[in-house]
Coordinates of C-alpha atoms in Angstrom, one line a residue:
Chain A
M24 CA -2.0 -20.1 -22.9
R25 CA -3.6 -16.8 -24.0
I26 CA -2.1 -14.0 -21.9
L27 CA -3.1 -10.4 -21.6
L28 CA 0.0 -8.4 -21.0
I29 CA -0.4 -4.8 -19.7
G30 CA 2.4 -2.5 -20.5
A31 CA 3.6 -4.7 -23.4
G32 CA 5.5 -1.9 -25.1
G33 CA 7.7 -1.0 -22.0
T34 CA 11.1 -2.2 -21.2
L35 CA 9.9 -5.0 -18.9
G36 CA 6.9 -5.6 -21.0
T37 CA 9.0 -6.2 -24.1
A38 CA 11.1 -8.8 -22.3
T39 CA 8.1 -10.5 -20.8
H40 CA 6.4 -10.6 -24.2
K41 CA 9.4 -12.3 -25.7
A42 CA 9.7 -14.8 -22.8
F43 CA 6.1 -15.9 -23.1
T44 CA 6.1 -16.1 -26.9
A45 CA 9.3 -18.2 -26.8
R46 CA 7.4 -20.6 -24.6
G47 CA 4.6 -21.0 -27.1
H48 CA 2.0 -18.7 -25.4
E49 CA -0.2 -16.3 -27.3
V50 CA 0.3 -12.8 -25.9
V51 CA -2.3 -10.0 -26.3
G52 CA -0.2 -6.9 -25.7
V53 CA -1.9 -3.8 -24.2
G54 CA -0.5 -0.3 -24.2
R55 CA -1.8 3.2 -23.5
T56 CA -1.0 4.4 -27.0
G57 CA -0.3 1.2 -29.0
G58 CA -0.3 -2.6 -29.0
D59 CA -2.8 -5.3 -29.9
L60 CA -5.3 -3.5 -27.8
V61 CA -5.1 0.1 -26.5
A62 CA -6.3 1.0 -23.0
D63 CA -5.5 3.2 -20.1
V64 CA -6.1 0.8 -17.2
T65 CA -6.3 3.6 -14.7
D66 CA -9.8 4.1 -16.1
P67 CA -12.2 1.3 -14.9
Q68 CA -14.4 1.8 -18.0
Q69 CA -11.5 1.2 -20.2
V70 CA -10.7 -1.9 -18.2
A71 CA -14.2 -3.2 -18.9
R72 CA -13.9 -2.5 -22.6
L73 CA -10.4 -4.1 -22.6
Y74 CA -11.8 -7.4 -21.2
A75 CA -14.7 -7.2 -23.6
E76 CA -12.4 -6.8 -26.6
A77 CA -9.7 -9.3 -25.4
G78 CA -11.8 -12.4 -25.6
P79 CA -11.0 -15.6 -23.7
L80 CA -7.9 -15.3 -21.5
D81 CA -5.9 -17.7 -19.3
A82 CA -3.7 -15.1 -17.5
V83 CA -3.5 -11.4 -16.9
V84 CA 0.0 -10.0 -16.4
V85 CA 1.0 -6.4 -15.6
A86 CA 4.4 -5.2 -16.5
A87 CA 4.1 -1.5 -16.0
G88 CA 2.8 1.0 -13.4
D89 CA 3.0 4.8 -13.0
A90 CA 4.6 6.4 -10.1
V91 CA 5.8 9.9 -9.3
F92 CA 9.5 10.2 -8.3
R93 CA 10.3 13.3 -6.3
P94 CA 11.9 14.1 -2.9
L95 CA 9.4 13.6 0.0
S96 CA 9.5 17.3 0.8
E97 CA 8.3 18.0 -2.7
L98 CA 5.8 15.2 -3.2
T99 CA 2.3 16.7 -3.1
G100 CA -0.9 14.9 -1.9
D101 CA -1.9 14.7 -5.5
D102 CA 1.4 13.0 -6.4
F103 CA 0.6 10.3 -3.8
A104 CA -3.0 10.0 -5.1
A105 CA -1.9 9.8 -8.7
T106 CA 0.7 7.1 -7.8
L107 CA -1.9 5.0 -6.0
R108 CA -4.3 5.3 -9.0
G109 CA -1.5 4.6 -11.4
K110 CA -0.1 1.5 -9.8
V111 CA -2.6 0.2 -7.1
L112 CA -6.2 1.0 -8.1
S113 CA -5.4 0.1 -11.8
Q114 CA -4.1 -3.3 -10.9
V115 CA -6.9 -3.9 -8.3
E116 CA -9.4 -3.1 -11.0
L117 CA -7.8 -5.5 -13.5
V118 CA -8.2 -8.2 -10.8
R119 CA -11.7 -7.2 -9.7
Q120 CA -13.1 -7.2 -13.2
G121 CA -10.8 -10.0 -14.5
A122 CA -12.0 -12.4 -11.8
R123 CA -15.4 -12.5 -13.6
H124 CA -13.8 -12.8 -17.0
L125 CA -11.1 -15.5 -16.4
P126 CA -11.8 -19.2 -16.1
P127 CA -11.3 -21.0 -12.7
T128 CA -7.8 -21.9 -13.9
G129 CA -6.9 -18.3 -14.6
S130 CA -4.2 -16.3 -12.9
F131 CA -3.1 -12.7 -12.3
T132 CA 0.4 -11.5 -12.0
L133 CA 0.9 -7.9 -10.7
I134 CA 3.9 -5.7 -10.5
S135 CA 5.4 -4.2 -7.3
G136 CA 9.1 -3.4 -7.0
I137 CA 12.1 -3.4 -4.7
L138 CA 11.1 -0.1 -3.1
T139 CA 8.6 -2.0 -1.0
E140 CA 11.4 -3.0 1.3
Q141 CA 14.4 -1.0 0.1
P142 CA 13.5 2.7 -0.2
I143 CA 15.4 5.3 -2.2
V144 CA 15.3 9.1 -1.9
G145 CA 12.5 10.3 -4.2
G146 CA 10.7 7.0 -4.1
A147 CA 8.3 7.4 -1.2
A148 CA 5.1 7.4 -3.4
A149 CA 6.4 4.4 -5.3
S150 CA 7.2 2.5 -2.1
T151 CA 3.7 3.3 -0.8
A152 CA 2.1 1.9 -4.0
N153 CA 4.4 -1.2 -4.0
G154 CA 3.6 -2.1 -0.4
A155 CA -0.1 -1.8 -1.2
V156 CA 0.2 -4.1 -4.3
E157 CA 2.0 -6.8 -2.3
A158 CA -0.5 -6.8 0.5
F159 CA -3.3 -6.9 -2.0
V160 CA -1.7 -9.9 -3.7
R161 CA -1.6 -11.8 -0.3
A162 CA -5.1 -10.8 0.6
A163 CA -6.7 -11.6 -2.8
A164 CA -5.0 -14.9 -2.8
I165 CA -7.3 -16.3 -0.1
E166 CA -10.5 -15.2 -1.8
L167 CA -9.8 -15.8 -5.5
P168 CA -9.2 -19.6 -5.6
P169 CA -9.2 -21.6 -7.7
Q170 CA -7.9 -18.5 -9.6
R171 CA -4.4 -17.6 -8.6
I172 CA -2.6 -14.2 -8.0
N173 CA 1.1 -13.4 -7.5
G174 CA 3.3 -10.4 -7.7
V175 CA 6.7 -9.7 -9.3
S176 CA 8.9 -7.3 -7.5
P177 CA 11.8 -6.3 -9.8
T178 CA 14.7 -4.0 -8.9
V179 CA 15.7 -1.5 -11.5
V180 CA 16.4 -3.2 -14.8
E181 CA 19.6 -2.7 -16.7
E182 CA 17.7 -1.4 -19.8
S183 CA 16.2 1.4 -17.6
L184 CA 19.4 2.6 -16.1
P185 CA 19.7 5.6 -18.5
T186 CA 16.4 7.0 -17.0
Y187 CA 16.3 5.6 -13.5
G188 CA 20.0 4.9 -12.7
P189 CA 20.6 8.0 -10.7
F190 CA 17.8 7.1 -8.3
F191 CA 19.2 3.6 -7.7
A192 CA 22.8 4.6 -7.0
G193 CA 24.8 1.5 -5.8
M194 CA 21.9 -0.9 -6.2
E195 CA 22.5 -3.8 -8.5
A196 CA 20.4 -3.8 -11.7
V197 CA 19.1 -7.0 -13.3
P198 CA 18.5 -7.7 -17.0
A199 CA 14.8 -7.3 -17.9
S200 CA 14.9 -10.9 -19.1
R201 CA 15.4 -12.1 -15.4
A202 CA 12.3 -10.2 -14.3
A203 CA 10.4 -11.8 -17.3
T204 CA 11.4 -15.2 -16.0
A205 CA 9.5 -14.4 -12.7
Y206 CA 6.3 -13.7 -14.8
V207 CA 6.7 -17.1 -16.5
R208 CA 7.1 -18.8 -13.0
S209 CA 3.9 -17.1 -11.8
V210 CA 1.8 -17.9 -14.8
E211 CA 3.0 -21.5 -15.4
G212 CA 3.4 -22.4 -11.7
A213 CA 0.7 -23.4 -9.3
Q214 CA 1.5 -21.1 -6.4
T215 CA -0.7 -18.2 -5.3
G216 CA -0.2 -15.3 -2.9
Q217 CA 3.5 -15.1 -3.7
V218 CA 5.7 -12.1 -4.4
Y219 CA 8.6 -13.1 -6.6
R220 CA 11.5 -10.8 -5.9
V221 CA 14.0 -10.2 -8.7
H222 CA 16.6 -8.2 -6.8
Chain B
M24 CA 6.0 15.9 25.3
R25 CA 3.0 17.4 23.6
I26 CA 1.4 14.7 21.5
L27 CA -1.3 15.1 18.8
L28 CA -3.4 11.9 18.9
I29 CA -5.6 11.3 15.9
G30 CA -8.6 9.0 16.7
A31 CA -8.4 9.8 20.4
G32 CA -12.0 8.7 21.0
G33 CA -11.7 5.3 19.5
T34 CA -10.9 2.0 21.3
L35 CA -7.2 2.1 20.6
G36 CA -7.1 5.9 20.9
T37 CA -8.6 5.8 24.4
A38 CA -6.0 3.3 25.5
T39 CA -3.2 5.2 23.9
H40 CA -4.4 8.5 25.5
K41 CA -4.3 6.8 28.9
A42 CA -0.9 5.4 28.3
F43 CA 0.7 8.7 27.3
T44 CA -1.1 10.7 30.1
A45 CA 0.1 8.2 32.6
R46 CA 3.7 8.8 31.5
G47 CA 3.3 12.6 32.0
H48 CA 2.7 13.6 28.4
E49 CA 0.2 16.2 27.3
V50 CA -2.2 14.7 24.8
V51 CA -4.2 16.8 22.3
G52 CA -6.9 14.5 21.3
V53 CA -8.4 14.8 17.8
G54 CA -11.7 13.2 16.6
R55 CA -14.0 13.6 13.7
T56 CA -16.9 14.7 15.8
G57 CA -15.3 15.4 19.2
G58 CA -12.1 15.8 21.2
D59 CA -9.8 18.7 22.1
L60 CA -9.7 19.5 18.4
V61 CA -12.2 18.3 15.7
A62 CA -10.9 17.4 12.2
D63 CA -11.5 14.9 9.4
V64 CA -7.9 14.1 8.5
T65 CA -9.0 12.7 5.1
D66 CA -9.4 16.4 4.0
P67 CA -6.0 18.0 3.5
Q68 CA -7.4 21.5 4.3
Q69 CA -8.7 20.2 7.6
V70 CA -5.2 18.8 8.3
A71 CA -3.7 22.3 7.6
R72 CA -6.3 23.9 10.0
L73 CA -5.6 21.2 12.6
Y74 CA -1.9 21.9 12.7
A75 CA -2.6 25.7 12.8
E76 CA -4.9 25.2 15.8
A77 CA -2.7 22.6 17.6
G78 CA 0.2 24.8 18.3
P79 CA 3.7 23.4 19.1
L80 CA 3.9 19.6 19.0
D81 CA 6.6 17.0 19.7
A82 CA 4.8 14.0 18.2
V83 CA 1.9 13.0 16.0
V84 CA 0.3 9.7 16.6
V85 CA -2.5 8.1 14.6
A86 CA -4.7 5.5 16.3
A87 CA -7.5 5.2 13.8
G88 CA -8.1 4.6 10.1
D89 CA -11.1 3.9 7.9
A90 CA -11.3 0.7 5.9
V91 CA -14.2 -1.0 4.1
F92 CA -14.6 -4.7 5.0
R93 CA -16.5 -6.8 2.4
P94 CA -15.7 -10.0 0.4
L95 CA -13.4 -9.3 -2.5
S96 CA -16.1 -10.2 -5.0
E97 CA -18.3 -7.4 -3.5
L98 CA -15.6 -4.7 -2.9
T99 CA -16.0 -2.0 -5.5
G100 CA -13.3 0.2 -7.0
D101 CA -14.8 3.0 -4.9
D102 CA -14.4 0.9 -1.8
F103 CA -10.7 0.5 -2.5
A104 CA -10.3 4.2 -3.3
A105 CA -12.1 5.2 -0.1
T106 CA -10.0 2.8 2.0
L107 CA -6.8 4.3 0.5
R108 CA -8.1 7.8 1.2
G109 CA -9.2 6.8 4.7
K110 CA -6.1 5.1 5.9
V111 CA -3.2 5.9 3.5
L112 CA -3.6 9.4 2.0
S113 CA -4.8 10.8 5.3
Q114 CA -1.7 9.5 7.2
V115 CA 0.6 10.6 4.4
E116 CA -0.9 14.1 4.5
L117 CA -0.4 14.3 8.3
V118 CA 3.3 13.5 7.7
R119 CA 3.7 15.7 4.7
Q120 CA 2.2 18.8 6.4
G121 CA 3.5 17.8 9.9
A122 CA 7.1 17.6 8.7
R123 CA 7.0 21.4 8.3
H124 CA 5.2 21.9 11.6
L125 CA 7.2 19.6 14.0
P126 CA 10.6 20.4 15.4
P127 CA 13.7 18.4 14.2
T128 CA 13.2 16.2 17.3
G129 CA 9.6 15.4 16.3
S130 CA 8.2 12.0 15.4
F131 CA 5.3 10.4 13.6
T132 CA 3.6 7.1 14.6
L133 CA 1.2 5.7 12.0
I134 CA -1.2 2.8 12.2
S135 CA -1.2 -0.2 9.9
G136 CA -2.4 -3.6 11.1
I137 CA -1.9 -7.4 11.0
L138 CA -3.7 -7.7 7.7
T139 CA -0.6 -6.5 5.9
E140 CA 0.8 -10.0 6.3
Q141 CA -2.1 -12.1 7.6
P142 CA -5.2 -11.5 5.4
I143 CA -8.7 -12.3 6.3
V144 CA -11.8 -12.8 4.1
G145 CA -13.4 -9.4 3.6
G146 CA -10.2 -7.6 4.4
A147 CA -8.5 -7.1 1.0
A148 CA -9.0 -3.3 1.0
A149 CA -7.7 -3.0 4.5
S150 CA -4.7 -5.2 3.7
T151 CA -3.9 -3.1 0.7
A152 CA -4.0 0.1 2.8
N153 CA -1.9 -1.4 5.6
G154 CA 0.8 -2.6 3.2
A155 CA 0.9 1.0 1.7
V156 CA 1.3 2.5 5.2
E157 CA 4.1 0.2 6.2
A158 CA 6.1 0.8 3.0
F159 CA 5.5 4.6 3.4
V160 CA 6.9 4.4 6.9
R161 CA 10.1 2.7 5.7
A162 CA 10.5 5.1 2.8
A163 CA 9.7 8.3 4.7
A164 CA 12.2 7.2 7.4
I165 CA 15.2 7.8 5.0
E166 CA 14.0 11.3 4.1
L167 CA 12.6 12.8 7.3
P168 CA 15.6 12.7 9.6
P169 CA 16.3 14.1 12.1
Q170 CA 12.5 13.7 12.5
R171 CA 11.4 10.1 13.0
I172 CA 8.6 7.9 11.8
N173 CA 7.4 4.5 12.8
G174 CA 4.3 2.4 12.5
V175 CA 2.2 0.3 14.9
S176 CA 0.6 -2.8 13.5
P177 CA -2.0 -4.2 15.9
T178 CA -4.1 -7.3 15.5
V179 CA -7.7 -7.0 16.5
V180 CA -8.0 -5.7 20.0
E181 CA -10.1 -7.5 22.7
E182 CA -12.3 -4.4 23.2
S183 CA -13.3 -4.5 19.5
L184 CA -14.2 -8.2 19.4
P185 CA -18.0 -7.5 19.5
T186 CA -17.7 -5.6 16.2
Y187 CA -14.7 -7.2 14.4
G188 CA -14.5 -10.6 16.1
P189 CA -16.3 -12.5 13.3
F190 CA -13.8 -11.3 10.8
F191 CA -10.8 -12.5 12.9
A192 CA -12.0 -16.0 13.7
G193 CA -9.3 -18.0 15.5
M194 CA -6.9 -15.1 15.6
E195 CA -5.7 -14.1 19.1
A196 CA -6.8 -10.7 20.2
V197 CA -4.7 -8.4 22.3
P198 CA -5.8 -5.8 24.9
A199 CA -5.7 -2.3 23.5
S200 CA -3.3 -1.4 26.3
R201 CA -0.7 -3.6 24.7
A202 CA -1.0 -1.8 21.4
A203 CA -0.8 1.5 23.3
T204 CA 2.5 0.4 24.7
A205 CA 3.9 0.2 21.1
Y206 CA 2.9 3.8 20.6
V207 CA 4.9 4.8 23.7
R208 CA 7.9 2.9 22.4
S209 CA 7.7 4.7 19.1
V210 CA 7.3 8.2 20.6
E211 CA 9.8 7.8 23.5
G212 CA 12.4 5.7 21.6
A213 CA 15.0 6.7 19.1
Q214 CA 14.3 4.3 16.3
T215 CA 12.9 5.3 12.9
G216 CA 11.5 3.3 10.0
Q217 CA 10.2 0.5 12.3
V218 CA 6.8 -1.2 12.3
Y219 CA 6.0 -2.4 15.8
R220 CA 3.8 -5.5 15.5
V221 CA 1.4 -6.2 18.3
H222 CA 0.1 -9.6 17.3

């Protein structure tokens, strides 16, 4: 399959790229500053350009999303708005526009995260965004068929512990390769409306 | 208790107002065009003014939220953004600012809805918003104590069937008074981080 991978240069994106390539798929990697194609998917016009440049695709996979981490008492309204733009509206836009671009057999795999159900101090904006993404996946799944849509909800990955470890004290990390496996399951499987938890 | 009720003039708000008043509480009703106080809570500055005008409060309760209903293929990016502003960022702002205004014993009760888990055609934006609200409730609940926060997730209420009935074909409606009971449970109870489902 020909797979558009958003966030290809990130920790999770790198592992996901490797997993898909190892299974014989062609990956078109997208990053904000580098990759096969360059786009900031929080800008709907750049999403349109991205699809125009990408050519035929069988799957769209998102392995990155922006969220502001800060104690609730310090999170501003703008922090919440930026997090919803960075992780929710961006992914919704990829699906909205992508639904017209992908064939009937196409699929979307979005990213949420463990904070949907298991909050951490400083993660209220990220939790809010993750909950939105998962509910969107379930809702879009009844209107997109025959196209499919699923989510992957990773916990913190081992490779990110130097940066995010302090936020996830006492929570088990998983190798990014395990989260990558969930993306393979979503893309190669037949299910829709699922959120694959990698916790 | 002295309770600020957002959306007091709506179907659910009217039932909730009645339930609280019947239990001896003082309700300060807020509406966009009428009520004891007038405010559009999607505007953070109006939220600030609202709290300044409201005086001492024991609880903040939200019984209304705006969402755009339209088939996914017709929902625009702006529809999603407007729905997140109308039902998510507005409630987050009421909590953000309210946390400084309410006493340690204060509580917040937000509104989500059945579409978090049970989508309907045309409800993708509403589902997205509801999922965000519920995840925010769980996340804020670990940072707000001793203040509390819960959510109420109603299905469609019988009194709204003339308007929303066609969207909820075959789904059981509940009387608004049942949803109002969940608000009483949240405000008078001791739990936090709960989503009370009235389905």
